[in-house]
């Protein structure tokens, strides 16, 4: 995937079909978020937004040790992270908010502090068995800057958010799954293929409805139930107005058959069946 404006080699971008995979490529530095990498992520997300070929974006880290450990301490020591580079108004946060397409974080190894924040900005989080999650802002002595407290709160509730953010403790992938933070856990070698399989299922859906669902979920996550329902209603009405009932009558049985097939083989796209978890 050729993206004009990328600097250096801190980010790799690959397009397979309609799925773009962005790989943070600083494995020797645990994929720490250098200024260059932050700029490259912003550029890539903006490119994905305007590229009609891209339906889903996967974000992962190079190597097996880390998804990302957050800020680059070498740059911090050099004073290269300034107050105007943090918060929801930063280009990176705005690029995530404006993307308007489903995102999957494939967390391989450590997702710590700023790396944890990146994962939380994605709509779906998958993890390798060796993945660990932590918010160490309180230990470092600087407030989260990419929405961690708010996104984590909405993902796992206030009690567990306080536990993680105030203590700086780590949780493993199994705990993250049990808490509802992670959808599922896979062997390291299977993580990216499983992420792409889930992305393919998303791509198989109706493009317009998928986009409206993504918008509605993100809106509802930041507003009250009443506001979310009011946001959803006109989308539903427009969808029905444009719905091709005649085509569904002829294709509907195929759709239902695909759904039944999916119910019969849940273990193909997940690392653990219901029986294994009980």
PDB file of C-alpha atoms in Angstrom:
ATOM      1  CA  UNK A   1       0.000   0.000   0.000  1.00  0.00           C
ATOM      2  CA  UNK A   2       1.717   3.136  -1.221  1.00  0.00           C
ATOM      3  CA  UNK A   3       1.011   6.067   1.110  1.00  0.00           C
ATOM      4  CA  UNK A   4       2.615   9.377   0.124  1.00  0.00           C
ATOM      5  CA  UNK A   5       4.209  11.260   2.980  1.00  0.00           C
ATOM      6  CA  UNK A   6       5.366   8.373   5.163  1.00  0.00           C
ATOM      7  CA  UNK A   7       8.729   9.081   6.790  1.00  0.00           C
ATOM      8  CA  UNK A   8      11.469   6.503   7.339  1.00  0.00           C
ATOM      9  CA  UNK A   9      10.520   2.894   8.032  1.00  0.00           C
ATOM     10  CA  UNK A  10       8.734   3.205  11.398  1.00  0.00           C
ATOM     11  CA  UNK A  11       5.400   2.158   9.879  1.00  0.00           C
ATOM     12  CA  UNK A  12       4.613  -0.512   7.290  1.00  0.00           C
ATOM     13  CA  UNK A  13       1.344  -0.351   5.361  1.00  0.00           C
ATOM     14  CA  UNK A  14      -0.056  -3.326   3.454  1.00  0.00           C
ATOM     15  CA  UNK A  15      -3.308  -3.707   1.543  1.00  0.00           C
ATOM     16  CA  UNK A  16      -4.811  -7.169   1.040  1.00  0.00           C
ATOM     17  CA  UNK A  17      -8.115  -6.926  -0.760  1.00  0.00           C
ATOM     18  CA  UNK A  18     -10.103  -4.368   1.219  1.00  0.00           C
ATOM     19  CA  UNK A  19      -8.120  -4.767   4.450  1.00  0.00           C
ATOM     20  CA  UNK A  20      -5.268  -2.384   5.290  1.00  0.00           C
ATOM     21  CA  UNK A  21      -2.725  -3.586   7.857  1.00  0.00           C
ATOM     22  CA  UNK A  22      -0.638  -0.936   9.601  1.00  0.00           C
ATOM     23  CA  UNK A  23       2.391  -2.357  11.411  1.00  0.00           C
ATOM     24  CA  UNK A  24       4.336  -0.206  13.857  1.00  0.00           C
ATOM     25  CA  UNK A  25       7.870  -1.124  12.883  1.00  0.00           C
ATOM     26  CA  UNK A  26      10.259  -0.333  15.733  1.00  0.00           C
ATOM     27  CA  UNK A  27      10.622  -3.791  17.306  1.00  0.00           C
ATOM     28  CA  UNK A  28      13.985  -3.076  18.939  1.00  0.00           C
ATOM     29  CA  UNK A  29      12.328  -0.148  20.768  1.00  0.00           C
ATOM     30  CA  UNK A  30       9.178  -2.157  21.583  1.00  0.00           C
ATOM     31  CA  UNK A  31       7.400  -0.097  18.895  1.00  0.00           C
ATOM     32  CA  UNK A  32       7.621   3.021  21.053  1.00  0.00           C
ATOM     33  CA  UNK A  33       5.650   5.965  19.694  1.00  0.00           C
ATOM     34  CA  UNK A  34       8.335   8.257  18.374  1.00  0.00           C
ATOM     35  CA  UNK A  35       7.335  11.569  16.847  1.00  0.00           C
ATOM     36  CA  UNK A  36       7.967  10.070  13.396  1.00  0.00           C
ATOM     37  CA  UNK A  37       5.766   7.045  14.119  1.00  0.00           C
ATOM     38  CA  UNK A  38       2.946   9.225  15.431  1.00  0.00           C
ATOM     39  CA  UNK A  39       3.099  11.328  12.270  1.00  0.00           C
ATOM     40  CA  UNK A  40       3.152   8.212  10.097  1.00  0.00           C
ATOM     41  CA  UNK A  41       0.131   6.723  11.869  1.00  0.00           C
ATOM     42  CA  UNK A  42      -1.734   9.986  11.329  1.00  0.00           C
ATOM     43  CA  UNK A  43      -0.812  10.037   7.637  1.00  0.00           C
ATOM     44  CA  UNK A  44      -1.794   6.385   7.152  1.00  0.00           C
ATOM     45  CA  UNK A  45      -5.164   6.751   8.892  1.00  0.00           C
ATOM     46  CA  UNK A  46      -5.966   9.811   6.795  1.00  0.00           C
ATOM     47  CA  UNK A  47      -5.023   7.896   3.651  1.00  0.00           C
ATOM     48  CA  UNK A  48      -7.189   4.930   4.684  1.00  0.00           C
ATOM     49  CA  UNK A  49     -10.128   7.241   5.245  1.00  0.00           C
ATOM     50  CA  UNK A  50     -10.058   8.581   1.682  1.00  0.00           C
ATOM     51  CA  UNK A  51      -9.049   5.328  -0.049  1.00  0.00           C
ATOM     52  CA  UNK A  52     -12.220   3.634  -1.301  1.00  0.00           C
ATOM     53  CA  UNK A  53     -10.369   0.325  -1.534  1.00  0.00           C
ATOM     54  CA  UNK A  54      -9.987   0.204   2.255  1.00  0.00           C
ATOM     55  CA  UNK A  55     -12.929  -1.168   4.239  1.00  0.00           C
ATOM     56  CA  UNK A  56     -11.169  -2.258   7.443  1.00  0.00           C
ATOM     57  CA  UNK A  57      -7.922  -1.192   9.147  1.00  0.00           C
ATOM     58  CA  UNK A  58      -5.830  -3.562  11.296  1.00  0.00           C
ATOM     59  CA  UNK A  59      -3.212  -2.075  13.632  1.00  0.00           C
ATOM     60  CA  UNK A  60      -0.407  -4.250  15.019  1.00  0.00           C
ATOM     61  CA  UNK A  61       3.230  -4.138  16.082  1.00  0.00           C
ATOM     62  CA  UNK A  62       6.325  -5.699  14.545  1.00  0.00           C
ATOM     63  CA  UNK A  63       7.989  -8.550  16.421  1.00  0.00           C
ATOM     64  CA  UNK A  64       6.648 -10.808  19.152  1.00  0.00           C
ATOM     65  CA  UNK A  65       7.491  -8.756  22.243  1.00  0.00           C
ATOM     66  CA  UNK A  66       5.335  -5.657  21.998  1.00  0.00           C
ATOM     67  CA  UNK A  67       2.353  -4.064  20.312  1.00  0.00           C
ATOM     68  CA  UNK A  68       3.633  -0.714  21.619  1.00  0.00           C
ATOM     69  CA  UNK A  69       4.955   0.473  24.969  1.00  0.00           C
ATOM     70  CA  UNK A  70       3.892   4.062  24.373  1.00  0.00           C
ATOM     71  CA  UNK A  71       6.104   7.129  24.480  1.00  0.00           C
ATOM     72  CA  UNK A  72       9.690   6.999  23.304  1.00  0.00           C
ATOM     73  CA  UNK A  73      11.651   7.738  26.490  1.00  0.00           C
ATOM     74  CA  UNK A  74      14.686   8.896  24.514  1.00  0.00           C
ATOM     75  CA  UNK A  75      12.559  11.610  22.932  1.00  0.00           C
ATOM     76  CA  UNK A  76      10.932  12.408  26.288  1.00  0.00           C
ATOM     77  CA  UNK A  77      14.355  12.935  27.838  1.00  0.00           C
ATOM     78  CA  UNK A  78      15.227  15.282  24.981  1.00  0.00           C
ATOM     79  CA  UNK A  79      12.064  17.324  25.555  1.00  0.00           C
ATOM     80  CA  UNK A  80      10.548  16.265  22.240  1.00  0.00           C
ATOM     81  CA  UNK A  81       7.009  15.744  23.598  1.00  0.00           C
ATOM     82  CA  UNK A  82       5.355  19.091  24.221  1.00  0.00           C
ATOM     83  CA  UNK A  83       1.924  19.882  25.751  1.00  0.00           C
ATOM     84  CA  UNK A  84       0.493  20.816  22.348  1.00  0.00           C
ATOM     85  CA  UNK A  85       1.211  17.273  21.108  1.00  0.00           C
ATOM     86  CA  UNK A  86      -1.253  15.599  23.485  1.00  0.00           C
ATOM     87  CA  UNK A  87      -5.035  15.405  23.795  1.00  0.00           C
ATOM     88  CA  UNK A  88      -8.071  14.889  21.587  1.00  0.00           C
ATOM     89  CA  UNK A  89      -7.115  17.807  19.342  1.00  0.00           C
ATOM     90  CA  UNK A  90      -3.854  16.194  18.221  1.00  0.00           C
ATOM     91  CA  UNK A  91      -3.698  15.092  14.575  1.00  0.00           C
ATOM     92  CA  UNK A  92      -3.423  11.393  15.547  1.00  0.00           C
ATOM     93  CA  UNK A  93      -6.551  11.450  17.712  1.00  0.00           C
ATOM     94  CA  UNK A  94      -8.429  13.405  15.057  1.00  0.00           C
ATOM     95  CA  UNK A  95      -7.355  10.883  12.416  1.00  0.00           C
ATOM     96  CA  UNK A  96      -8.775   8.015  14.501  1.00  0.00           C
ATOM     97  CA  UNK A  97     -12.016   9.910  15.134  1.00  0.00           C
ATOM     98  CA  UNK A  98     -12.473  10.846  11.469  1.00  0.00           C
ATOM     99  CA  UNK A  99     -11.601   7.448   9.976  1.00  0.00           C
ATOM    100  CA  UNK A 100     -15.187   6.214   9.864  1.00  0.00           C
ATOM    101  CA  UNK A 101     -14.148   2.625   9.115  1.00  0.00           C
ATOM    102  CA  UNK A 102     -13.894  -0.438  11.380  1.00  0.00           C
ATOM    103  CA  UNK A 103     -10.562  -0.873  13.146  1.00  0.00           C
ATOM    104  CA  UNK A 104      -8.998  -3.962  14.716  1.00  0.00           C
ATOM    105  CA  UNK A 105      -6.052  -3.899  17.121  1.00  0.00           C
ATOM    106  CA  UNK A 106      -4.026  -7.125  16.926  1.00  0.00           C
ATOM    107  CA  UNK A 107      -2.102  -6.827  20.190  1.00  0.00           C
ATOM    108  CA  UNK A 108       1.068  -8.906  20.145  1.00  0.00           C
ATOM    109  CA  UNK A 109       2.916  -8.650  23.449  1.00  0.00           C
ATOM    110  CA  UNK A 110       2.969  -5.532  25.621  1.00  0.00           C
ATOM    111  CA  UNK A 111       0.372  -2.781  25.144  1.00  0.00           C
ATOM    112  CA  UNK A 112       1.478  -0.263  27.740  1.00  0.00           C
ATOM    113  CA  UNK A 113       0.385   3.310  28.445  1.00  0.00           C
ATOM    114  CA  UNK A 114       0.369   5.070  25.040  1.00  0.00           C
ATOM    115  CA  UNK A 115       0.343   1.692  23.292  1.00  0.00           C
ATOM    116  CA  UNK A 116      -2.662   0.706  25.402  1.00  0.00           C
ATOM    117  CA  UNK A 117      -4.310   3.968  24.365  1.00  0.00           C
ATOM    118  CA  UNK A 118      -3.758   3.160  20.692  1.00  0.00           C
ATOM    119  CA  UNK A 119      -5.430  -0.231  21.104  1.00  0.00           C
ATOM    120  CA  UNK A 120      -8.383   1.367  22.897  1.00  0.00           C
ATOM    121  CA  UNK A 121      -8.895   3.728  19.963  1.00  0.00           C
ATOM    122  CA  UNK A 122      -9.617   0.671  17.808  1.00  0.00           C
ATOM    123  CA  UNK A 123     -13.122  -0.772  17.699  1.00  0.00           C
ATOM    124  CA  UNK A 124     -12.123  -4.427  18.197  1.00  0.00           C
ATOM    125  CA  UNK A 125      -9.149  -5.697  20.224  1.00  0.00           C
ATOM    126  CA  UNK A 126      -7.616  -9.146  19.720  1.00  0.00           C
ATOM    127  CA  UNK A 127      -4.585 -10.395  21.642  1.00  0.00           C
ATOM    128  CA  UNK A 128      -1.826 -12.969  21.511  1.00  0.00           C
ATOM    129  CA  UNK A 129      -1.483 -15.268  24.519  1.00  0.00           C
ATOM    130  CA  UNK A 130       1.615 -13.400  25.681  1.00  0.00           C
ATOM    131  CA  UNK A 131      -0.076  -9.997  25.510  1.00  0.00           C
ATOM    132  CA  UNK A 132      -0.103  -7.802  28.604  1.00  0.00           C
ATOM    133  CA  UNK A 133      -1.918  -4.535  29.192  1.00  0.00           C
ATOM    134  CA  UNK A 134      -1.043  -1.725  31.592  1.00  0.00           C
ATOM    135  CA  UNK A 135      -1.578   1.966  32.215  1.00  0.00           C
ATOM    136  CA  UNK A 136       1.610   3.237  33.850  1.00  0.00           C
ATOM    137  CA  UNK A 137       0.883   6.960  33.558  1.00  0.00           C
ATOM    138  CA  UNK A 138       0.636   7.255  37.358  1.00  0.00           C
ATOM    139  CA  UNK A 139       4.091   5.714  37.752  1.00  0.00           C
ATOM    140  CA  UNK A 140       5.635   7.911  35.080  1.00  0.00           C
ATOM    141  CA  UNK A 141       3.986  11.040  36.478  1.00  0.00           C
ATOM    142  CA  UNK A 142       2.159  12.297  33.399  1.00  0.00           C
ATOM    143  CA  UNK A 143      -1.552  12.205  32.556  1.00  0.00           C
ATOM    144  CA  UNK A 144      -2.843  10.046  29.712  1.00  0.00           C
ATOM    145  CA  UNK A 145      -3.053  11.980  26.454  1.00  0.00           C
ATOM    146  CA  UNK A 146      -4.756   9.755  23.879  1.00  0.00           C
ATOM    147  CA  UNK A 147      -8.055   9.188  25.661  1.00  0.00           C
ATOM    148  CA  UNK A 148      -7.093   6.234  27.867  1.00  0.00           C
ATOM    149  CA  UNK A 149      -9.131   7.102  30.962  1.00  0.00           C
ATOM    150  CA  UNK A 150     -12.293   7.732  28.955  1.00  0.00           C
ATOM    151  CA  UNK A 151     -11.987   4.839  26.505  1.00  0.00           C
ATOM    152  CA  UNK A 152     -10.957   2.350  29.202  1.00  0.00           C
ATOM    153  CA  UNK A 153     -13.821   3.516  31.419  1.00  0.00           C
ATOM    154  CA  UNK A 154     -16.295   2.776  28.657  1.00  0.00           C
ATOM    155  CA  UNK A 155     -14.715  -0.603  27.929  1.00  0.00           C
ATOM    156  CA  UNK A 156     -14.467  -2.109  31.426  1.00  0.00           C
ATOM    157  CA  UNK A 157     -16.247   0.275  33.813  1.00  0.00           C
ATOM    158  CA  UNK A 158     -15.011   2.669  36.513  1.00  0.00           C
ATOM    159  CA  UNK A 159     -13.916   0.132  39.149  1.00  0.00           C
ATOM    160  CA  UNK A 160     -11.554  -1.829  36.925  1.00  0.00           C
ATOM    161  CA  UNK A 161     -10.365   1.358  35.234  1.00  0.00           C
ATOM    162  CA  UNK A 162      -9.362   2.753  38.620  1.00  0.00           C
ATOM    163  CA  UNK A 163      -7.656  -0.514  39.488  1.00  0.00           C
ATOM    164  CA  UNK A 164      -5.511  -0.424  36.351  1.00  0.00           C
ATOM    165  CA  UNK A 165      -4.842   3.303  36.090  1.00  0.00           C
ATOM    166  CA  UNK A 166      -4.244   4.096  39.764  1.00  0.00           C
ATOM    167  CA  UNK A 167      -2.034   1.082  40.502  1.00  0.00           C
ATOM    168  CA  UNK A 168      -0.163   0.772  37.199  1.00  0.00           C
ATOM    169  CA  UNK A 169      -0.543  -2.997  37.431  1.00  0.00           C
ATOM    170  CA  UNK A 170      -0.418  -5.309  34.422  1.00  0.00           C
ATOM    171  CA  UNK A 171      -3.111  -7.766  33.349  1.00  0.00           C
ATOM    172  CA  UNK A 172      -2.576 -10.692  31.006  1.00  0.00           C
ATOM    173  CA  UNK A 173      -4.514 -11.513  27.850  1.00  0.00           C
ATOM    174  CA  UNK A 174      -6.809 -14.029  29.559  1.00  0.00           C
ATOM    175  CA  UNK A 175      -7.830 -11.482  32.195  1.00  0.00           C
ATOM    176  CA  UNK A 176      -8.353  -8.832  29.523  1.00  0.00           C
ATOM    177  CA  UNK A 177     -10.672 -11.231  27.703  1.00  0.00           C
ATOM    178  CA  UNK A 178     -12.561 -12.077  30.890  1.00  0.00           C
ATOM    179  CA  UNK A 179     -13.053  -8.359  31.565  1.00  0.00           C
ATOM    180  CA  UNK A 180     -14.472  -7.765  28.081  1.00  0.00           C
ATOM    181  CA  UNK A 181     -11.535  -5.635  26.990  1.00  0.00           C
ATOM    182  CA  UNK A 182     -10.341  -8.196  24.433  1.00  0.00           C
ATOM    183  CA  UNK A 183     -12.634 -10.134  22.094  1.00  0.00           C
ATOM    184  CA  UNK A 184     -10.427 -13.221  21.980  1.00  0.00           C
ATOM    185  CA  UNK A 185      -6.932 -14.594  22.513  1.00  0.00           C
ATOM    186  CA  UNK A 186      -4.837 -16.531  19.993  1.00  0.00           C
ATOM    187  CA  UNK A 187      -1.453 -18.126  19.597  1.00  0.00           C
ATOM    188  CA  UNK A 188       1.094 -15.599  18.363  1.00  0.00           C
ATOM    189  CA  UNK A 189       1.328 -17.151  14.891  1.00  0.00           C
ATOM    190  CA  UNK A 190      -2.460 -17.116  14.498  1.00  0.00           C
ATOM    191  CA  UNK A 191      -3.121 -13.565  15.684  1.00  0.00           C
ATOM    192  CA  UNK A 192      -2.800 -11.665  12.410  1.00  0.00           C
ATOM    193  CA  UNK A 193      -4.495 -14.362  10.274  1.00  0.00           C
ATOM    194  CA  UNK A 194      -7.434 -14.387  12.716  1.00  0.00           C
ATOM    195  CA  UNK A 195      -7.611 -10.597  12.625  1.00  0.00           C
ATOM    196  CA  UNK A 196      -7.741 -10.729   8.840  1.00  0.00           C
ATOM    197  CA  UNK A 197     -10.435 -13.422   8.949  1.00  0.00           C
ATOM    198  CA  UNK A 198     -12.591 -11.192  11.149  1.00  0.00           C
ATOM    199  CA  UNK A 199     -11.880  -8.258   8.842  1.00  0.00           C
ATOM    200  CA  UNK A 200     -12.999 -10.389   5.887  1.00  0.00           C
ATOM    201  CA  UNK A 201     -16.303 -11.090   7.641  1.00  0.00           C
ATOM    202  CA  UNK A 202     -16.782  -7.340   8.063  1.00  0.00           C
ATOM    203  CA  UNK A 203     -15.949  -6.710   4.408  1.00  0.00           C
ATOM    204  CA  UNK A 204     -18.562  -9.312   3.435  1.00  0.00           C
ATOM    205  CA  UNK A 205     -21.263  -7.136   4.980  1.00  0.00           C
ATOM    206  CA  UNK A 206     -23.130  -4.285   3.309  1.00  0.00           C
ATOM    207  CA  UNK A 207     -20.667  -1.400   3.028  1.00  0.00           C
ATOM    208  CA  UNK A 208     -23.175   1.358   3.742  1.00  0.00           C
ATOM    209  CA  UNK A 209     -24.733  -0.422   6.722  1.00  0.00           C
ATOM    210  CA  UNK A 210     -21.302  -1.253   8.154  1.00  0.00           C
ATOM    211  CA  UNK A 211     -20.351   2.433   7.918  1.00  0.00           C
ATOM    212  CA  UNK A 212     -23.603   3.507   9.602  1.00  0.00           C
ATOM    213  CA  UNK A 213     -23.149   0.908  12.351  1.00  0.00           C
ATOM    214  CA  UNK A 214     -19.607   2.124  12.987  1.00  0.00           C
ATOM    215  CA  UNK A 215     -20.796   5.727  13.215  1.00  0.00           C
ATOM    216  CA  UNK A 216     -23.729   4.814  15.453  1.00  0.00           C
ATOM    217  CA  UNK A 217     -21.654   2.723  17.866  1.00  0.00           C
ATOM    218  CA  UNK A 218     -18.998   5.409  18.202  1.00  0.00           C
ATOM    219  CA  UNK A 219     -21.635   8.095  18.731  1.00  0.00           C
ATOM    220  CA  UNK A 220     -23.509   6.017  21.289  1.00  0.00           C
ATOM    221  CA  UNK A 221     -20.320   5.262  23.186  1.00  0.00           C
ATOM    222  CA  UNK A 222     -19.832   8.984  23.805  1.00  0.00           C
ATOM    223  CA  UNK A 223     -23.453   9.986  24.471  1.00  0.00           C
ATOM    224  CA  UNK A 224     -26.519   8.983  26.462  1.00  0.00           C
ATOM    225  CA  UNK A 225     -28.782   6.109  25.435  1.00  0.00           C
ATOM    226  CA  UNK A 226     -31.485   8.566  24.424  1.00  0.00           C
ATOM    227  CA  UNK A 227     -29.093  10.511  22.204  1.00  0.00           C
ATOM    228  CA  UNK A 228     -27.787   7.296  20.691  1.00  0.00           C
ATOM    229  CA  UNK A 229     -31.279   6.067  19.831  1.00  0.00           C
ATOM    230  CA  UNK A 230     -32.092   9.418  18.243  1.00  0.00           C
ATOM    231  CA  UNK A 231     -28.896   9.175  16.189  1.00  0.00           C
ATOM    232  CA  UNK A 232     -29.684   5.624  15.056  1.00  0.00           C
ATOM    233  CA  UNK A 233     -33.295   6.197  13.990  1.00  0.00           C
ATOM    234  CA  UNK A 234     -32.721   8.281  10.820  1.00  0.00           C
ATOM    235  CA  UNK A 235     -29.991   5.860   9.742  1.00  0.00           C
ATOM    236  CA  UNK A 236     -32.448   2.984  10.075  1.00  0.00           C
ATOM    237  CA  UNK A 237     -35.163   4.846   8.167  1.00  0.00           C
ATOM    238  CA  UNK A 238     -32.781   5.708   5.317  1.00  0.00           C
ATOM    239  CA  UNK A 239     -31.605   2.107   5.200  1.00  0.00           C
ATOM    240  CA  UNK A 240     -35.158   0.806   4.793  1.00  0.00           C
ATOM    241  CA  UNK A 241     -35.980   3.395   2.131  1.00  0.00           C
ATOM    242  CA  UNK A 242     -32.996   2.220   0.089  1.00  0.00           C
ATOM    243  CA  UNK A 243     -33.469  -1.485   0.831  1.00  0.00           C
ATOM    244  CA  UNK A 244     -34.008  -3.735  -2.193  1.00  0.00           C
ATOM    245  CA  UNK A 245     -36.747  -6.078  -0.968  1.00  0.00           C
ATOM    246  CA  UNK A 246     -36.957  -7.918  -4.293  1.00  0.00           C
ATOM    247  CA  UNK A 247     -33.252  -8.734  -4.240  1.00  0.00           C
ATOM    248  CA  UNK A 248     -33.468  -9.895  -0.636  1.00  0.00           C
ATOM    249  CA  UNK A 249     -36.343 -12.203  -1.497  1.00  0.00           C
ATOM    250  CA  UNK A 250     -34.106 -14.004  -3.982  1.00  0.00           C
ATOM    251  CA  UNK A 251     -30.879 -13.826  -1.955  1.00  0.00           C
ATOM    252  CA  UNK A 252     -32.274 -14.032   1.559  1.00  0.00           C
ATOM    253  CA  UNK A 253     -31.947 -17.798   1.871  1.00  0.00           C
ATOM    254  CA  UNK A 254     -28.240 -17.564   1.010  1.00  0.00           C
ATOM    255  CA  UNK A 255     -27.792 -14.936   3.726  1.00  0.00           C
ATOM    256  CA  UNK A 256     -29.564 -17.099   6.301  1.00  0.00           C
ATOM    257  CA  UNK A 257     -27.532 -20.136   5.241  1.00  0.00           C
ATOM    258  CA  UNK A 258     -24.288 -18.223   5.769  1.00  0.00           C
ATOM    259  CA  UNK A 259     -25.514 -17.235   9.211  1.00  0.00           C
ATOM    260  CA  UNK A 260     -26.349 -20.825  10.130  1.00  0.00           C
ATOM    261  CA  UNK A 261     -22.967 -21.986   8.856  1.00  0.00           C
ATOM    262  CA  UNK A 262     -21.302 -19.404  11.079  1.00  0.00           C
ATOM    263  CA  UNK A 263     -23.181 -20.691  14.124  1.00  0.00           C
ATOM    264  CA  UNK A 264     -22.040 -24.237  13.411  1.00  0.00           C
ATOM    265  CA  UNK A 265     -18.334 -23.367  13.238  1.00  0.00           C
ATOM    266  CA  UNK A 266     -17.595 -20.757  15.942  1.00  0.00           C
ATOM    267  CA  UNK A 267     -14.119 -22.112  16.650  1.00  0.00           C
ATOM    268  CA  UNK A 268     -12.795 -21.247  13.185  1.00  0.00           C
ATOM    269  CA  UNK A 269     -12.552 -17.521  13.892  1.00  0.00           C
ATOM    270  CA  UNK A 270     -12.033 -17.623  17.661  1.00  0.00           C
ATOM    271  CA  UNK A 271      -9.263 -19.010  19.759  1.00  0.00           C
ATOM    272  CA  UNK A 272     -11.596 -20.603  22.319  1.00  0.00           C
ATOM    273  CA  UNK A 273     -15.007 -22.220  22.050  1.00  0.00           C
ATOM    274  CA  UNK A 274     -17.679 -21.716  24.681  1.00  0.00           C
ATOM    275  CA  UNK A 275     -16.947 -25.171  26.057  1.00  0.00           C
ATOM    276  CA  UNK A 276     -13.265 -24.319  26.478  1.00  0.00           C
ATOM    277  CA  UNK A 277     -14.072 -21.180  28.443  1.00  0.00           C
ATOM    278  CA  UNK A 278     -16.514 -22.813  30.847  1.00  0.00           C
TER     279      UNK A 278
END
